């Protein structure tokens, strides 16, 4: 049975948060704690096979934690996955984790 992604309080389990933060760090090429448009689109292409649309980017900037420049902060990245997972779409979260090399025990495959 796979490990849980969320606690009973709908917070990420430590294992899930660690995996998501590791994925965030892969795309934060300039190590500034935020994904600029280029970094965010690289994440989208690898994860979904296509860039985020302008509407999706606007939603990210309007509803998730971002810098004044509109760059997605680490907290916003977690927020994005929290909304997805807590809304009942944990299969999509698992798909993204697996795409980035994690197994159902949230261990990064070598």
PDB file of C-alpha atoms in Angstrom:
ATOM      1  CA  UNK A   1       0.000   0.000   0.000  1.00  0.00           C
ATOM      2  CA  UNK A   2       1.434   3.417  -0.905  1.00  0.00           C
ATOM      3  CA  UNK A   3       2.299   5.926   1.784  1.00  0.00           C
ATOM      4  CA  UNK A   4      -0.194   8.670   2.429  1.00  0.00           C
ATOM      5  CA  UNK A   5       0.204  12.083   0.829  1.00  0.00           C
ATOM      6  CA  UNK A   6      -1.891  13.970   3.385  1.00  0.00           C
ATOM      7  CA  UNK A   7      -2.491  13.763   7.115  1.00  0.00           C
ATOM      8  CA  UNK A   8      -5.992  13.665   8.610  1.00  0.00           C
ATOM      9  CA  UNK A   9      -5.752  17.481   8.884  1.00  0.00           C
ATOM     10  CA  UNK A  10      -5.079  17.670   5.100  1.00  0.00           C
ATOM     11  CA  UNK A  11      -1.465  18.732   5.607  1.00  0.00           C
ATOM     12  CA  UNK A  12       1.237  17.005   3.611  1.00  0.00           C
ATOM     13  CA  UNK A  13       2.926  14.106   5.287  1.00  0.00           C
ATOM     14  CA  UNK A  14       6.639  14.772   5.897  1.00  0.00           C
ATOM     15  CA  UNK A  15       7.555  12.300   3.131  1.00  0.00           C
ATOM     16  CA  UNK A  16       5.302  13.981   0.589  1.00  0.00           C
ATOM     17  CA  UNK A  17       6.455  17.497   1.474  1.00  0.00           C
ATOM     18  CA  UNK A  18      10.090  16.400   1.202  1.00  0.00           C
ATOM     19  CA  UNK A  19       9.469  14.930  -2.273  1.00  0.00           C
ATOM     20  CA  UNK A  20       7.615  18.015  -3.507  1.00  0.00           C
ATOM     21  CA  UNK A  21      10.316  20.350  -2.211  1.00  0.00           C
ATOM     22  CA  UNK A  22      12.980  18.253  -3.907  1.00  0.00           C
ATOM     23  CA  UNK A  23      11.064  18.534  -7.190  1.00  0.00           C
ATOM     24  CA  UNK A  24      10.719  22.305  -6.706  1.00  0.00           C
ATOM     25  CA  UNK A  25      14.486  22.572  -6.139  1.00  0.00           C
ATOM     26  CA  UNK A  26      15.189  20.783  -9.445  1.00  0.00           C
ATOM     27  CA  UNK A  27      13.503  23.590 -11.362  1.00  0.00           C
ATOM     28  CA  UNK A  28      14.692  26.518  -9.219  1.00  0.00           C
ATOM     29  CA  UNK A  29      17.855  26.801 -11.301  1.00  0.00           C
ATOM     30  CA  UNK A  30      18.899  30.175  -9.881  1.00  0.00           C
ATOM     31  CA  UNK A  31      18.238  29.005  -6.285  1.00  0.00           C
ATOM     32  CA  UNK A  32      16.214  32.084  -5.361  1.00  0.00           C
ATOM     33  CA  UNK A  33      13.300  30.201  -3.754  1.00  0.00           C
ATOM     34  CA  UNK A  34      10.884  30.974  -6.602  1.00  0.00           C
ATOM     35  CA  UNK A  35      10.155  29.599 -10.044  1.00  0.00           C
ATOM     36  CA  UNK A  36      10.370  32.335 -12.676  1.00  0.00           C
ATOM     37  CA  UNK A  37       8.425  31.916 -15.912  1.00  0.00           C
ATOM     38  CA  UNK A  38      11.184  29.917 -17.625  1.00  0.00           C
ATOM     39  CA  UNK A  39      11.623  27.588 -14.640  1.00  0.00           C
ATOM     40  CA  UNK A  40       7.869  27.172 -14.165  1.00  0.00           C
ATOM     41  CA  UNK A  41       7.331  26.364 -17.839  1.00  0.00           C
ATOM     42  CA  UNK A  42      10.175  23.809 -17.718  1.00  0.00           C
ATOM     43  CA  UNK A  43       8.343  22.156 -14.822  1.00  0.00           C
ATOM     44  CA  UNK A  44       5.047  22.212 -16.767  1.00  0.00           C
ATOM     45  CA  UNK A  45       6.575  20.746 -19.927  1.00  0.00           C
ATOM     46  CA  UNK A  46       8.266  17.891 -18.064  1.00  0.00           C
ATOM     47  CA  UNK A  47       5.244  17.187 -15.873  1.00  0.00           C
ATOM     48  CA  UNK A  48       2.365  17.712 -18.300  1.00  0.00           C
ATOM     49  CA  UNK A  49       3.980  17.595 -21.735  1.00  0.00           C
ATOM     50  CA  UNK A  50       3.096  21.228 -22.495  1.00  0.00           C
ATOM     51  CA  UNK A  51       3.519  24.730 -21.108  1.00  0.00           C
ATOM     52  CA  UNK A  52       0.993  26.356 -18.818  1.00  0.00           C
ATOM     53  CA  UNK A  53      -1.467  28.507 -20.754  1.00  0.00           C
ATOM     54  CA  UNK A  54      -1.685  32.252 -20.117  1.00  0.00           C
ATOM     55  CA  UNK A  55      -4.894  31.617 -18.162  1.00  0.00           C
ATOM     56  CA  UNK A  56      -3.190  28.994 -16.006  1.00  0.00           C
ATOM     57  CA  UNK A  57      -0.268  31.359 -15.391  1.00  0.00           C
ATOM     58  CA  UNK A  58      -2.679  34.134 -14.402  1.00  0.00           C
ATOM     59  CA  UNK A  59      -4.445  31.759 -11.994  1.00  0.00           C
ATOM     60  CA  UNK A  60      -1.103  30.785 -10.462  1.00  0.00           C
ATOM     61  CA  UNK A  61      -0.157  34.447 -10.007  1.00  0.00           C
ATOM     62  CA  UNK A  62      -3.568  35.420  -8.624  1.00  0.00           C
ATOM     63  CA  UNK A  63      -4.305  32.526  -6.286  1.00  0.00           C
ATOM     64  CA  UNK A  64      -0.988  31.038  -5.176  1.00  0.00           C
ATOM     65  CA  UNK A  65       1.877  32.540  -3.194  1.00  0.00           C
ATOM     66  CA  UNK A  66       4.133  34.377  -5.635  1.00  0.00           C
ATOM     67  CA  UNK A  67       6.723  37.125  -5.555  1.00  0.00           C
ATOM     68  CA  UNK A  68       5.825  40.672  -6.558  1.00  0.00           C
ATOM     69  CA  UNK A  69       7.156  39.732 -10.021  1.00  0.00           C
ATOM     70  CA  UNK A  70       4.651  36.855 -10.230  1.00  0.00           C
ATOM     71  CA  UNK A  71       7.173  34.072  -9.689  1.00  0.00           C
ATOM     72  CA  UNK A  72       5.848  30.989  -7.887  1.00  0.00           C
ATOM     73  CA  UNK A  73       7.294  30.679  -4.390  1.00  0.00           C
ATOM     74  CA  UNK A  74       8.083  27.362  -2.736  1.00  0.00           C
ATOM     75  CA  UNK A  75       5.026  27.909  -0.523  1.00  0.00           C
ATOM     76  CA  UNK A  76       2.890  28.471  -3.637  1.00  0.00           C
ATOM     77  CA  UNK A  77       4.207  25.280  -5.207  1.00  0.00           C
ATOM     78  CA  UNK A  78       3.149  23.343  -2.107  1.00  0.00           C
ATOM     79  CA  UNK A  79      -0.153  25.221  -2.112  1.00  0.00           C
ATOM     80  CA  UNK A  80      -0.770  24.178  -5.733  1.00  0.00           C
ATOM     81  CA  UNK A  81      -0.287  20.509  -4.853  1.00  0.00           C
ATOM     82  CA  UNK A  82      -2.230  20.844  -1.607  1.00  0.00           C
ATOM     83  CA  UNK A  83      -5.269  22.180  -3.470  1.00  0.00           C
ATOM     84  CA  UNK A  84      -4.996  19.414  -6.071  1.00  0.00           C
ATOM     85  CA  UNK A  85      -4.526  16.617  -3.546  1.00  0.00           C
ATOM     86  CA  UNK A  86      -7.025  17.786  -0.918  1.00  0.00           C
ATOM     87  CA  UNK A  87      -9.710  18.250  -3.583  1.00  0.00           C
ATOM     88  CA  UNK A  88      -9.621  14.516  -4.200  1.00  0.00           C
ATOM     89  CA  UNK A  89      -7.240  14.428  -7.149  1.00  0.00           C
ATOM     90  CA  UNK A  90      -4.483  12.477  -5.422  1.00  0.00           C
ATOM     91  CA  UNK A  91      -4.119  10.298  -8.544  1.00  0.00           C
ATOM     92  CA  UNK A  92      -2.875  13.364 -10.436  1.00  0.00           C
ATOM     93  CA  UNK A  93      -0.432  14.155  -7.638  1.00  0.00           C
ATOM     94  CA  UNK A  94       0.852  10.583  -7.701  1.00  0.00           C
ATOM     95  CA  UNK A  95       1.227  10.789 -11.484  1.00  0.00           C
ATOM     96  CA  UNK A  96       3.364  13.915 -11.101  1.00  0.00           C
ATOM     97  CA  UNK A  97       5.460  12.382  -8.324  1.00  0.00           C
ATOM     98  CA  UNK A  98       6.042   9.230 -10.380  1.00  0.00           C
ATOM     99  CA  UNK A  99       6.904  11.298 -13.468  1.00  0.00           C
ATOM    100  CA  UNK A 100       9.645  12.891 -11.367  1.00  0.00           C
ATOM    101  CA  UNK A 101      11.005   9.491 -10.309  1.00  0.00           C
ATOM    102  CA  UNK A 102       9.261   8.784  -7.005  1.00  0.00           C
ATOM    103  CA  UNK A 103       7.715   5.422  -6.229  1.00  0.00           C
ATOM    104  CA  UNK A 104       4.588   4.804  -4.137  1.00  0.00           C
ATOM    105  CA  UNK A 105       6.740   4.799  -0.987  1.00  0.00           C
ATOM    106  CA  UNK A 106       7.897   8.315  -1.953  1.00  0.00           C
ATOM    107  CA  UNK A 107      11.435   7.071  -2.471  1.00  0.00           C
ATOM    108  CA  UNK A 108      13.303   8.563  -5.399  1.00  0.00           C
ATOM    109  CA  UNK A 109      14.231   5.807  -7.839  1.00  0.00           C
ATOM    110  CA  UNK A 110      17.876   5.915  -8.807  1.00  0.00           C
TER     111      UNK A 110
END
